[in-house]
Short mmCIF file of C-alpha atoms in Angstrom, two decimals:
data_model
loop_
_atom_site.label_atom_id
_atom_site.label_comp_id
_atom_site.label_asym_id
_atom_site.label_seq_id
_atom_site.Cartn_x
_atom_site.Cartn_y
_atom_site.Cartn_z
CA MET A 1 16.89 -9.07 -9.02
CA SER A 2 15.39 -10.20 -12.29
CA THR A 3 14.66 -7.57 -14.91
CA ARG A 4 11.71 -7.32 -17.22
CA PRO A 5 12.63 -7.86 -20.87
CA PRO A 6 12.17 -4.73 -22.97
CA THR A 7 8.66 -4.27 -24.32
CA PRO A 8 8.38 -3.29 -27.98
CA SER A 9 6.55 -0.12 -28.85
CA ARG A 10 3.03 -0.29 -30.21
CA ARG A 11 4.37 0.80 -33.59
CA ALA A 12 6.91 -2.03 -33.60
CA LEU A 13 4.22 -4.49 -32.57
CA LEU A 14 1.94 -3.28 -35.33
CA ARG A 15 4.65 -3.56 -37.96
CA ALA A 16 5.61 -7.01 -36.80
CA MET A 17 2.02 -8.21 -36.75
CA ALA A 18 0.81 -6.56 -39.93
CA ALA A 19 1.31 -9.73 -41.93
CA LEU A 20 -0.93 -11.76 -39.61
CA PRO A 21 -4.50 -12.53 -40.72
CA ALA A 22 -7.27 -10.38 -39.28
CA SER A 23 -9.15 -12.72 -36.97
CA ALA A 24 -32.88 16.92 -14.76
CA LEU A 25 -30.95 20.25 -15.30
CA VAL A 26 -27.50 19.07 -15.74
CA LEU A 27 -24.40 21.20 -15.60
CA GLY A 28 -21.54 19.77 -17.63
CA GLU A 29 -17.82 20.46 -17.78
CA LEU A 30 -16.86 20.62 -21.43
CA PRO A 31 -13.92 18.50 -22.56
CA GLY A 32 -10.76 20.52 -22.60
CA LEU A 33 -12.30 23.78 -21.37
CA LEU A 34 -11.98 25.01 -17.80
CA GLY A 35 -15.33 26.38 -16.69
CA THR A 36 -16.30 27.73 -13.28
CA ALA A 37 -14.14 27.22 -10.21
CA ALA A 38 -14.17 23.67 -8.93
CA ALA A 39 -16.16 23.01 -5.77
CA ALA A 40 -18.07 20.27 -4.01
CA PRO A 41 -21.55 19.79 -5.48
CA PRO A 42 -24.31 21.86 -3.84
CA SER A 43 -26.74 20.26 -1.42
CA GLY A 44 -29.09 17.86 -3.19
CA SER A 45 -26.79 17.54 -6.20
CA ALA A 46 -24.06 15.09 -7.10
CA THR A 47 -20.99 15.01 -9.29
CA ARG A 48 -21.12 12.44 -12.08
CA TYR A 49 -18.25 11.26 -14.24
CA THR A 50 -19.11 9.13 -17.27
CA ILE A 51 -16.81 7.00 -19.42
CA VAL A 52 -17.66 4.87 -22.47
CA PRO A 53 -14.66 2.59 -23.03
CA PHE A 54 -14.18 -0.22 -25.45
CA LEU A 55 -13.13 -3.50 -23.86
CA ASP A 56 -9.80 -5.22 -23.73
CA SER A 57 -11.62 -8.39 -24.80
CA ASP A 58 -13.83 -6.81 -27.49
CA ASP A 59 -13.31 -3.74 -29.68
CA GLY A 60 -16.72 -4.17 -31.30
CA THR A 61 -18.73 -2.62 -28.47
CA VAL A 62 -18.51 -0.23 -25.51
CA ASN A 63 -19.71 -0.25 -21.91
CA VAL A 64 -21.00 2.77 -20.00
CA TYR A 65 -19.67 3.40 -16.49
CA GLU A 66 -20.28 6.24 -14.05
CA SER A 67 -18.68 7.45 -10.84
CA ASP A 68 -19.32 10.19 -8.30
CA ASP A 69 -15.64 10.52 -7.35
CA ALA A 70 -13.68 9.73 -10.56
CA THR A 71 -12.21 6.66 -8.84
CA ASP A 72 -14.94 4.10 -8.19
CA PHE A 73 -16.58 3.52 -11.58
CA ARG A 74 -19.68 1.33 -11.66
CA LEU A 75 -21.22 -0.35 -14.67
CA VAL A 76 -24.33 1.40 -15.98
CA ARG A 77 -24.81 -0.73 -19.08
CA SER A 78 -22.72 -3.36 -20.80
CA SER A 79 -22.57 -3.48 -24.60
CA ALA A 80 -24.33 -0.13 -24.65
CA TYR A 81 -23.42 0.64 -28.24
CA THR A 82 -22.31 -1.55 -31.12
CA PRO A 83 -21.83 0.24 -34.44
CA PRO A 84 -23.66 -1.23 -37.46
CA ALA A 85 -20.33 -2.03 -39.12
CA ASN A 86 -16.63 -2.00 -38.35
CA ARG A 87 -15.24 -1.51 -34.82
CA ILE A 88 -15.36 1.01 -31.98
CA ARG A 89 -12.11 1.93 -30.25
CA ASP A 90 -10.80 4.96 -28.34
CA ALA A 91 -14.29 6.38 -27.76
CA SER A 92 -14.45 10.02 -26.62
CA VAL A 93 -17.66 11.38 -25.08
CA PHE A 94 -19.05 14.86 -24.40
CA ARG A 95 -22.37 16.60 -23.77
CA HIS A 96 -23.35 19.13 -26.42
CA THR A 97 -25.37 22.32 -26.06
CA ASP A 98 -28.42 20.47 -27.41
CA GLY A 99 -28.41 18.34 -24.23
CA ALA A 100 -27.40 15.16 -26.04
CA TYR A 101 -24.25 13.11 -25.57
CA TYR A 102 -21.98 12.38 -28.51
CA LEU A 103 -19.32 9.78 -29.15
CA THR A 104 -16.52 9.92 -31.67
CA TYR A 105 -14.33 6.88 -32.13
CA THR A 106 -11.84 4.90 -34.19
CA THR A 107 -13.74 2.73 -36.67
CA HIS A 108 -11.28 -0.04 -37.51
CA THR A 109 -8.94 -2.38 -35.73
CA TRP A 110 -5.23 -1.61 -35.89
CA GLN A 111 -4.50 -4.04 -38.75
CA ASP A 112 -6.76 -2.30 -41.22
CA VAL A 113 -6.60 0.89 -43.21
CA SER A 114 -8.86 3.27 -41.30
CA THR A 115 -9.75 6.51 -43.07
CA THR A 116 -12.97 7.24 -41.15
CA ILE A 117 -13.97 8.17 -37.63
CA GLY A 118 -17.40 7.30 -36.27
CA PHE A 119 -20.08 9.34 -34.54
CA ALA A 120 -23.00 8.29 -32.32
CA ARG A 121 -25.61 10.15 -30.25
CA SER A 122 -27.52 9.49 -27.02
CA SER A 123 -30.11 11.41 -25.03
CA ASP A 124 -29.31 9.56 -21.78
CA ARG A 125 -25.69 8.22 -22.05
CA VAL A 126 -27.09 4.67 -22.11
CA ASN A 127 -28.98 4.19 -25.37
CA TRP A 128 -26.92 5.16 -28.41
CA THR A 129 -27.79 5.73 -32.05
CA PHE A 130 -25.28 5.54 -34.88
CA LEU A 131 -24.98 8.82 -36.77
CA TYR A 132 -22.37 8.37 -39.49
CA ASP A 133 -18.80 7.48 -40.37
CA TYR A 134 -16.82 10.49 -41.53
CA THR A 135 -13.97 10.18 -44.02
CA VAL A 136 -11.13 12.39 -42.78
CA PRO A 137 -10.06 14.43 -45.84
CA ILE A 138 -6.29 14.02 -45.76
CA ALA A 139 -4.49 13.07 -48.97
CA ASN A 140 -3.04 9.57 -49.01
CA LEU A 141 -4.54 8.89 -45.56
CA SER A 142 -3.80 5.49 -44.08
CA ARG A 143 -5.19 5.68 -40.54
CA ALA A 144 -7.28 8.12 -38.51
CA TRP A 145 -7.14 7.09 -34.88
CA ALA A 146 -8.15 8.21 -31.39
CA PRO A 147 -10.44 11.19 -32.10
CA GLU A 148 -10.90 13.36 -28.99
CA TRP A 149 -13.54 16.04 -28.39
CA PHE A 150 -12.33 19.54 -27.53
CA VAL A 151 -14.65 22.49 -26.87
CA ASP A 152 -12.85 25.84 -27.09
CA GLY A 153 -13.52 29.02 -25.17
CA ASP A 154 -15.72 30.43 -27.94
CA GLY A 155 -17.95 27.35 -27.72
CA SER A 156 -16.66 25.83 -30.96
CA VAL A 157 -16.64 22.04 -31.03
CA ASN A 158 -13.48 20.39 -32.31
CA VAL A 159 -12.12 16.91 -32.79
CA ILE A 160 -8.42 16.20 -32.32
CA VAL A 161 -7.49 13.14 -34.39
CA SER A 162 -4.20 11.30 -34.93
CA CYS A 163 -3.53 10.55 -38.60
CA SER A 164 -0.92 8.75 -40.66
CA THR A 165 -0.39 8.53 -44.41
CA ALA A 166 0.28 5.52 -46.61
CA ASP A 167 3.94 6.35 -47.11
CA ASN A 168 4.54 5.73 -43.39
CA GLU A 169 1.43 4.23 -41.91
CA TRP A 170 2.69 4.04 -38.30
CA ILE A 171 3.88 7.64 -37.97
CA PHE A 172 1.01 9.70 -36.59
CA THR A 173 0.49 13.46 -36.50
CA PRO A 174 -2.28 15.23 -34.51
CA TYR A 175 -4.81 17.26 -36.50
CA VAL A 176 -7.80 19.38 -35.46
CA MET A 177 -11.15 19.61 -37.25
CA LYS A 178 -13.79 22.17 -36.24
CA ALA A 179 -17.52 21.52 -36.52
CA THR A 180 -19.06 23.99 -38.96
CA ASN A 181 -22.65 23.37 -37.86
CA SER A 182 -24.37 22.71 -34.54
CA ALA A 183 -25.53 19.28 -35.68
CA LEU A 184 -21.88 18.14 -35.80
CA THR A 185 -22.31 16.79 -39.31
CA ALA A 186 -19.94 19.11 -41.20
CA TRP A 187 -16.28 19.75 -40.45
CA SER A 188 -13.47 22.07 -41.47
CA SER A 189 -10.42 20.75 -43.27
CA PRO A 190 -7.96 19.08 -40.88
CA THR A 191 -5.17 21.33 -39.63
CA ALA A 192 -2.00 19.85 -38.16
CA LEU A 193 -1.14 20.93 -34.62
CA LEU A 194 2.21 22.68 -35.00
CA GLY A 195 5.09 21.96 -32.67
CA ILE A 196 3.96 18.59 -31.38
CA GLY A 197 5.65 16.88 -34.28
CA ALA A 198 5.30 13.55 -36.01
CA ASN A 199 5.06 10.24 -34.22
CA HIS A 200 2.74 11.55 -31.52
CA ILE A 201 -0.66 9.98 -30.93
CA ASP A 202 -3.62 10.23 -28.53
CA THR A 203 -3.26 13.99 -28.08
CA TYR A 204 -5.56 15.40 -25.39
CA ILE A 205 -5.83 19.16 -24.87
CA VAL A 206 -6.99 21.23 -21.90
CA ARG A 207 -7.44 24.99 -22.04
CA ILE A 208 -6.91 27.08 -18.90
CA GLY A 209 -7.34 30.79 -19.45
CA SER A 210 -5.55 31.59 -22.70
CA THR A 211 -3.14 28.64 -22.54
CA TYR A 212 -3.64 25.30 -24.29
CA HIS A 213 -2.08 22.33 -22.49
CA ALA A 214 -1.38 19.23 -24.60
CA PHE A 215 -0.84 15.71 -23.27
CA THR A 216 0.39 13.47 -26.07
CA LYS A 217 2.03 10.08 -26.38
CA ASN A 218 5.44 9.96 -28.04
CA GLU A 219 5.31 6.68 -29.96
CA THR A 220 9.10 6.44 -30.15
CA ALA A 221 9.84 7.02 -26.46
CA LYS A 222 6.51 5.53 -25.31
CA TYR A 223 5.99 8.24 -22.68
CA ILE A 224 3.15 10.73 -22.33
CA GLU A 225 4.66 14.16 -23.00
CA TYR A 226 3.40 17.64 -22.17
CA GLY A 227 3.50 21.00 -23.93
CA THR A 228 1.71 24.33 -24.15
CA ALA A 229 0.63 26.85 -26.76
CA SER A 230 -1.28 30.13 -26.96
CA SER A 231 -3.42 28.84 -29.85
CA LEU A 232 -5.26 25.57 -30.35
CA THR A 233 -3.33 24.88 -33.55
CA GLY A 234 0.00 25.81 -31.96
CA PRO A 235 2.84 26.09 -32.20
CA TYR A 236 3.18 23.93 -29.08
CA THR A 237 6.38 23.81 -27.08
CA ILE A 238 6.96 20.37 -25.61
CA THR A 239 8.55 21.00 -22.22
CA LYS A 240 8.11 17.68 -20.40
CA THR A 241 9.50 14.48 -21.87
CA GLY A 242 10.65 11.10 -20.66
CA ASP A 243 9.30 9.95 -17.31
CA TRP A 244 8.76 13.55 -16.18
CA ALA A 245 5.62 12.82 -14.15
CA GLY A 246 6.60 9.42 -12.77
CA TRP A 247 3.93 7.58 -14.76
CA GLY A 248 6.33 5.17 -16.43
CA SER A 249 6.55 4.12 -20.06
CA TYR A 250 4.22 2.19 -22.37
CA ARG A 251 1.39 4.59 -21.46
CA GLU A 252 -1.19 6.03 -23.84
CA GLY A 253 -4.69 7.47 -24.17
CA PRO A 254 -4.40 10.38 -21.70
CA SER A 255 -7.61 12.08 -20.59
CA VAL A 256 -7.67 14.97 -18.11
CA VAL A 257 -10.56 16.19 -15.93
CA ARG A 258 -10.88 18.62 -13.03
CA LEU A 259 -11.94 17.19 -9.67
CA ASP A 260 -14.26 18.81 -7.14
CA ASN A 261 -11.34 20.03 -5.00
CA GLY A 262 -9.75 21.88 -7.93
CA ALA A 263 -7.08 19.27 -8.60
CA TRP A 264 -6.61 17.79 -12.06
CA ARG A 265 -6.78 14.06 -12.68
CA ILE A 266 -5.24 12.29 -15.64
CA PHE A 267 -6.35 8.82 -16.70
CA PHE A 268 -4.19 6.74 -19.01
CA ASP A 269 -4.02 3.27 -20.46
CA GLY A 270 -1.02 1.26 -19.24
CA TYR A 271 -1.15 -1.03 -22.25
CA GLY A 272 2.30 -2.42 -21.45
CA ASP A 273 1.12 -4.01 -18.22
CA GLY A 274 -2.65 -4.23 -18.80
CA THR A 275 -3.52 -1.65 -16.13
CA TYR A 276 -5.57 1.55 -16.32
CA TYR A 277 -4.09 4.30 -14.16
CA TYR A 278 -4.93 7.67 -12.68
CA SER A 279 -2.75 10.40 -11.17
CA ASP A 280 -3.53 13.83 -9.69
CA SER A 281 -1.97 17.29 -9.86
CA ARG A 282 -2.75 20.24 -7.60
CA ASP A 283 -0.23 22.67 -9.11
CA THR A 284 -1.52 22.91 -12.69
CA PHE A 285 0.41 19.95 -14.08
CA ALA A 286 3.84 20.66 -12.57
CA THR A 287 3.88 17.63 -10.25
CA TRP A 288 1.73 14.52 -10.00
CA THR A 289 0.88 11.87 -7.46
CA ALA A 290 2.17 8.35 -7.93
CA PRO A 291 -0.08 6.54 -10.43
CA ARG A 292 -2.70 4.16 -9.04
CA ALA A 293 -4.65 1.46 -10.79
CA LEU A 294 -8.35 2.24 -11.22
CA PRO A 295 -10.32 -0.32 -9.21
CA VAL A 296 -12.73 -2.71 -10.93
CA ILE A 297 -12.33 -1.48 -14.52
CA SER A 298 -8.54 -1.72 -14.75
CA GLY A 299 -7.71 -4.54 -17.12
CA THR A 300 -11.19 -4.39 -18.67
CA ALA A 301 -11.63 -0.85 -19.98
CA ARG A 302 -9.44 0.58 -22.73
CA HIS A 303 -8.74 4.13 -23.94
CA PHE A 304 -11.55 6.46 -22.85
CA THR A 305 -12.25 10.11 -22.10
CA VAL A 306 -14.40 11.49 -19.28
CA VAL A 307 -17.41 13.79 -19.17
CA LYS A 308 -18.06 15.45 -15.81
CA GLU A 309 -21.48 16.81 -14.80
CA THR A 310 -23.39 18.06 -11.77
CA VAL A 311 -26.72 16.26 -11.56
CA PRO A 312 -29.72 16.23 -9.20
CA GLY A 313 -30.10 13.60 -6.51
CA GLY A 314 -27.08 14.04 -4.28
CA VAL A 315 -26.75 14.17 -0.52
CA THR A 316 -28.66 16.68 1.57
CA LEU A 317 -26.90 17.13 4.90
CA PRO A 318 -28.09 20.10 7.01
CA VAL A 319 -25.34 22.21 8.60
CA ASN A 320 -25.05 23.84 12.01
CA VAL A 321 -27.04 21.02 13.56
CA SER A 322 -25.99 18.17 15.84
CA ARG A 323 -26.04 14.63 14.49
CA SER A 324 -24.91 11.14 15.36
CA PHE A 325 -23.62 8.83 12.61
CA ARG A 326 -24.69 5.20 12.53
CA SER A 327 -22.86 2.57 10.52
CA ALA A 328 -24.90 1.46 7.52
CA ASN A 329 -23.88 -2.18 7.91
CA TYR A 330 -23.38 -2.43 11.69
CA THR A 331 -26.55 -0.69 12.76
CA THR A 332 -25.93 -0.69 16.53
CA ARG A 333 -22.58 1.05 16.13
CA TYR A 334 -21.98 4.78 15.94
CA TRP A 335 -19.15 7.25 15.55
CA GLN A 336 -17.65 8.01 18.94
CA GLU A 337 -14.66 10.06 20.00
CA GLN A 338 -12.39 8.07 22.30
CA SER A 339 -9.13 9.66 23.48
CA SER A 340 -9.29 12.04 20.50
CA LEU A 341 -9.66 9.15 18.01
CA LEU A 342 -12.82 8.27 16.11
CA ASN A 343 -14.06 4.74 16.71
CA LEU A 344 -17.26 2.77 16.13
CA PRO A 345 -18.56 1.25 19.38
CA VAL A 346 -22.08 0.08 20.18
CA VAL A 347 -24.23 2.91 21.53
CA THR A 348 -27.71 2.34 22.98
CA GLY A 349 -30.27 4.20 25.01
CA SER A 350 -28.68 2.80 28.15
CA SER A 351 -25.21 4.11 27.29
CA THR A 352 -23.77 6.72 29.66
CA THR A 353 -24.34 10.41 29.18
CA ALA A 354 -20.64 10.83 28.46
CA ALA A 355 -20.74 8.12 25.77
CA LYS A 356 -23.77 9.73 24.16
CA GLN A 357 -22.12 13.14 24.17
CA ALA A 358 -18.95 11.64 22.64
CA SER A 359 -21.17 10.19 19.89
CA SER A 360 -22.73 13.53 18.94
CA PHE A 361 -21.18 16.01 16.51
CA THR A 362 -22.04 19.36 14.95
CA VAL A 363 -22.12 19.36 11.15
CA VAL A 364 -20.69 22.61 9.76
CA PRO A 365 -19.72 23.90 6.31
CA GLY A 366 -16.36 22.53 5.23
CA LEU A 367 -13.36 24.51 6.42
CA ALA A 368 -11.76 24.25 2.97
CA ASP A 369 -14.95 24.30 0.86
CA SER A 370 -18.30 25.52 2.13
CA GLY A 371 -20.07 23.07 -0.17
CA ALA A 372 -18.38 20.20 1.65
CA PHE A 373 -18.57 19.38 5.37
CA SER A 374 -16.59 19.46 8.59
CA PHE A 375 -17.51 17.86 11.93
CA ARG A 376 -16.96 19.41 15.35
CA ASP A 377 -17.06 17.77 18.76
CA ALA A 378 -18.48 19.27 21.96
CA SER A 379 -15.14 20.93 22.83
CA GLY A 380 -14.87 22.62 19.42
CA ASP A 381 -12.21 20.32 17.98
CA TYR A 382 -12.61 19.12 14.40
CA LEU A 383 -12.58 15.66 12.89
CA ARG A 384 -9.60 15.39 10.56
CA HIS A 385 -7.47 12.66 9.09
CA TYR A 386 -3.96 12.32 10.42
CA ASP A 387 -1.72 9.44 9.36
CA PHE A 388 -4.90 8.06 7.69
CA ARG A 389 -6.70 7.82 11.02
CA GLY A 390 -9.80 9.77 12.00
CA ARG A 391 -9.05 12.00 15.01
CA PHE A 392 -10.09 15.28 16.64
CA ASP A 393 -7.79 18.30 16.95
CA ALA A 394 -8.07 22.03 17.44
CA ASP A 395 -8.07 24.08 14.25
CA ASP A 396 -4.57 25.52 13.87
CA GLY A 397 -5.63 27.91 11.11
CA THR A 398 -3.50 26.32 8.39
CA SER A 399 -4.76 25.38 4.96
CA THR A 400 -3.47 21.84 5.55
CA PHE A 401 -5.66 21.45 8.63
CA ALA A 402 -8.67 22.91 6.81
CA GLU A 403 -8.30 20.39 4.01
CA ASP A 404 -7.62 17.49 6.38
CA ALA A 405 -10.84 18.38 8.19
CA THR A 406 -13.03 18.75 5.08
CA PHE A 407 -15.03 15.93 3.55
CA VAL A 408 -17.15 15.78 0.39
CA ALA A 409 -20.46 13.99 0.88
CA ARG A 410 -21.27 11.22 -1.58
CA THR A 411 -24.37 9.03 -1.63
CA GLY A 412 -24.04 5.94 0.57
CA THR A 413 -25.29 2.40 0.11
CA ALA A 414 -28.22 2.52 2.54
CA THR A 415 -31.22 4.83 2.33
CA GLY A 416 -30.29 8.20 3.79
CA SER A 417 -26.63 7.27 4.23
CA VAL A 418 -23.58 9.26 3.19
CA ARG A 419 -20.02 8.44 2.28
CA LEU A 420 -17.41 11.01 3.26
CA GLU A 421 -14.57 11.48 0.80
CA SER A 422 -11.42 13.28 1.87
CA TYR A 423 -11.17 16.73 0.31
CA ASN A 424 -7.40 16.57 -0.18
CA TYR A 425 -7.08 12.85 -0.83
CA PRO A 426 -9.67 12.23 -3.55
CA GLY A 427 -10.92 8.65 -3.69
CA HIS A 428 -10.11 8.12 0.01
CA TYR A 429 -13.05 7.68 2.38
CA LEU A 430 -13.72 7.49 6.08
CA ARG A 431 -14.49 3.82 6.63
CA HIS A 432 -14.60 1.54 9.64
CA TYR A 433 -12.06 -1.22 9.96
CA ASP A 434 -11.80 -3.24 13.17
CA TYR A 435 -14.26 -0.68 14.58
CA GLN A 436 -11.86 2.18 14.02
CA LEU A 437 -12.46 5.01 11.55
CA ARG A 438 -9.70 5.19 8.98
CA LEU A 439 -9.09 7.00 5.72
CA ASP A 440 -8.64 4.39 2.99
CA VAL A 441 -8.69 4.53 -0.79
CA THR A 442 -11.70 2.84 -2.32
CA ASP A 443 -11.17 -0.60 -3.78
CA GLY A 444 -14.47 -0.53 -5.67
CA THR A 445 -16.04 -3.41 -3.75
CA ASP A 446 -19.53 -3.49 -2.27
CA LEU A 447 -18.01 -4.22 1.14
CA PHE A 448 -15.88 -1.07 1.05
CA ARG A 449 -18.90 1.02 0.04
CA GLN A 450 -20.88 -0.44 2.94
CA ASP A 451 -18.04 0.05 5.43
CA SER A 452 -17.77 3.70 4.36
CA SER A 453 -21.51 4.46 4.54
CA PHE A 454 -23.01 6.15 7.59
CA VAL A 455 -26.54 7.31 8.34
CA PRO A 456 -26.90 10.76 9.97
CA VAL A 457 -29.53 10.46 12.73
CA SER A 458 -30.76 12.58 15.59
CA ALA A 459 -27.93 13.22 18.01
CA TRP A 460 -27.63 11.07 21.10
CA ALA A 461 -26.97 14.20 23.12
#
């Protein structure tokens, strides 16, 4: 078995290369702050995740992408914002109490001294206006990188920024600055976050209750580490080091957001292999799923944060009524229970009474989340995923069954259609494949979206 040669750290790369020439009411989840309990969006509303990354091929502009499931991000606008001077890297986005969206970002490429961070504003996430470049007031400052928004429990708006000084320009320490006015134009003096220590960069903080959780990249070890504190400024105790979460090394730019099912998702930039990853935790950061590459944007997008909102315009699916579900792209085919499995045969007016009854289902509030949905057959069994196959079983009363049988409705590709995302396997959808209904993770393609879209229609029986 061949082995991969060791990859130098970013710091080593920067040192080695330094001599080279420079060549609608909307409800938002504030960055870092846990708000209300997570739940599927209410009827007629949708979840929206927005990212504004710079590009692997161009650090002079950013694209805007959005997603309803934090997995399948779709381009809203390319080159949405280009600053009037300098660069834009590591852009962090949030929605302020004034209803506007704000970016903060690194203003220079890695080769250059970078003592400022940039700010921009948008009323719609798409059209951005430059506000100003802010000189971070740290004596002998060499670089101010990767500013991240953090809104604390008292509503104060903060920026966490990684800074180095000229005596050791590649050793970064995280600092916090607090906005001293609502216009976000004046800031407190930077305060170092105690306990995280030098040579940590890209620090992202989440507050749950009275505890601050820090995810930060150790530039020496090249792993994303984890620690906690009872105060924003620390002292933090780093308790997880090395490959503690199974994410691997040469990872940076962590960003954490809560999903509709209450789980937490971390996104991070796998700069060592050119892949952007995500991983989920359902036990408040103790364990994590194996990292997966984000479809479509992986390899294109670089270092971003996420703003999550609930917006109008989502699916309306009445409950306690009987419906049949027609494929959006095979319009003569419908869900049908066959030997307890869910398939997609042709159903017509001349089909048998038994076939029509097997193609009719009662839509009920989700067993695991009343804002989501479950589907019951004529005998009272529920549609659930088992071994990634759609099938019908009797409710055994366990939380596992309830989650297996609960689906979050997302907007489908055809008018009136829905896509049904697994409650306990976020990013996985019921889709037809070889006329069988399976639970597969989205690959971000139009074909997958079509194969996972179904139109609720009047029941055959």
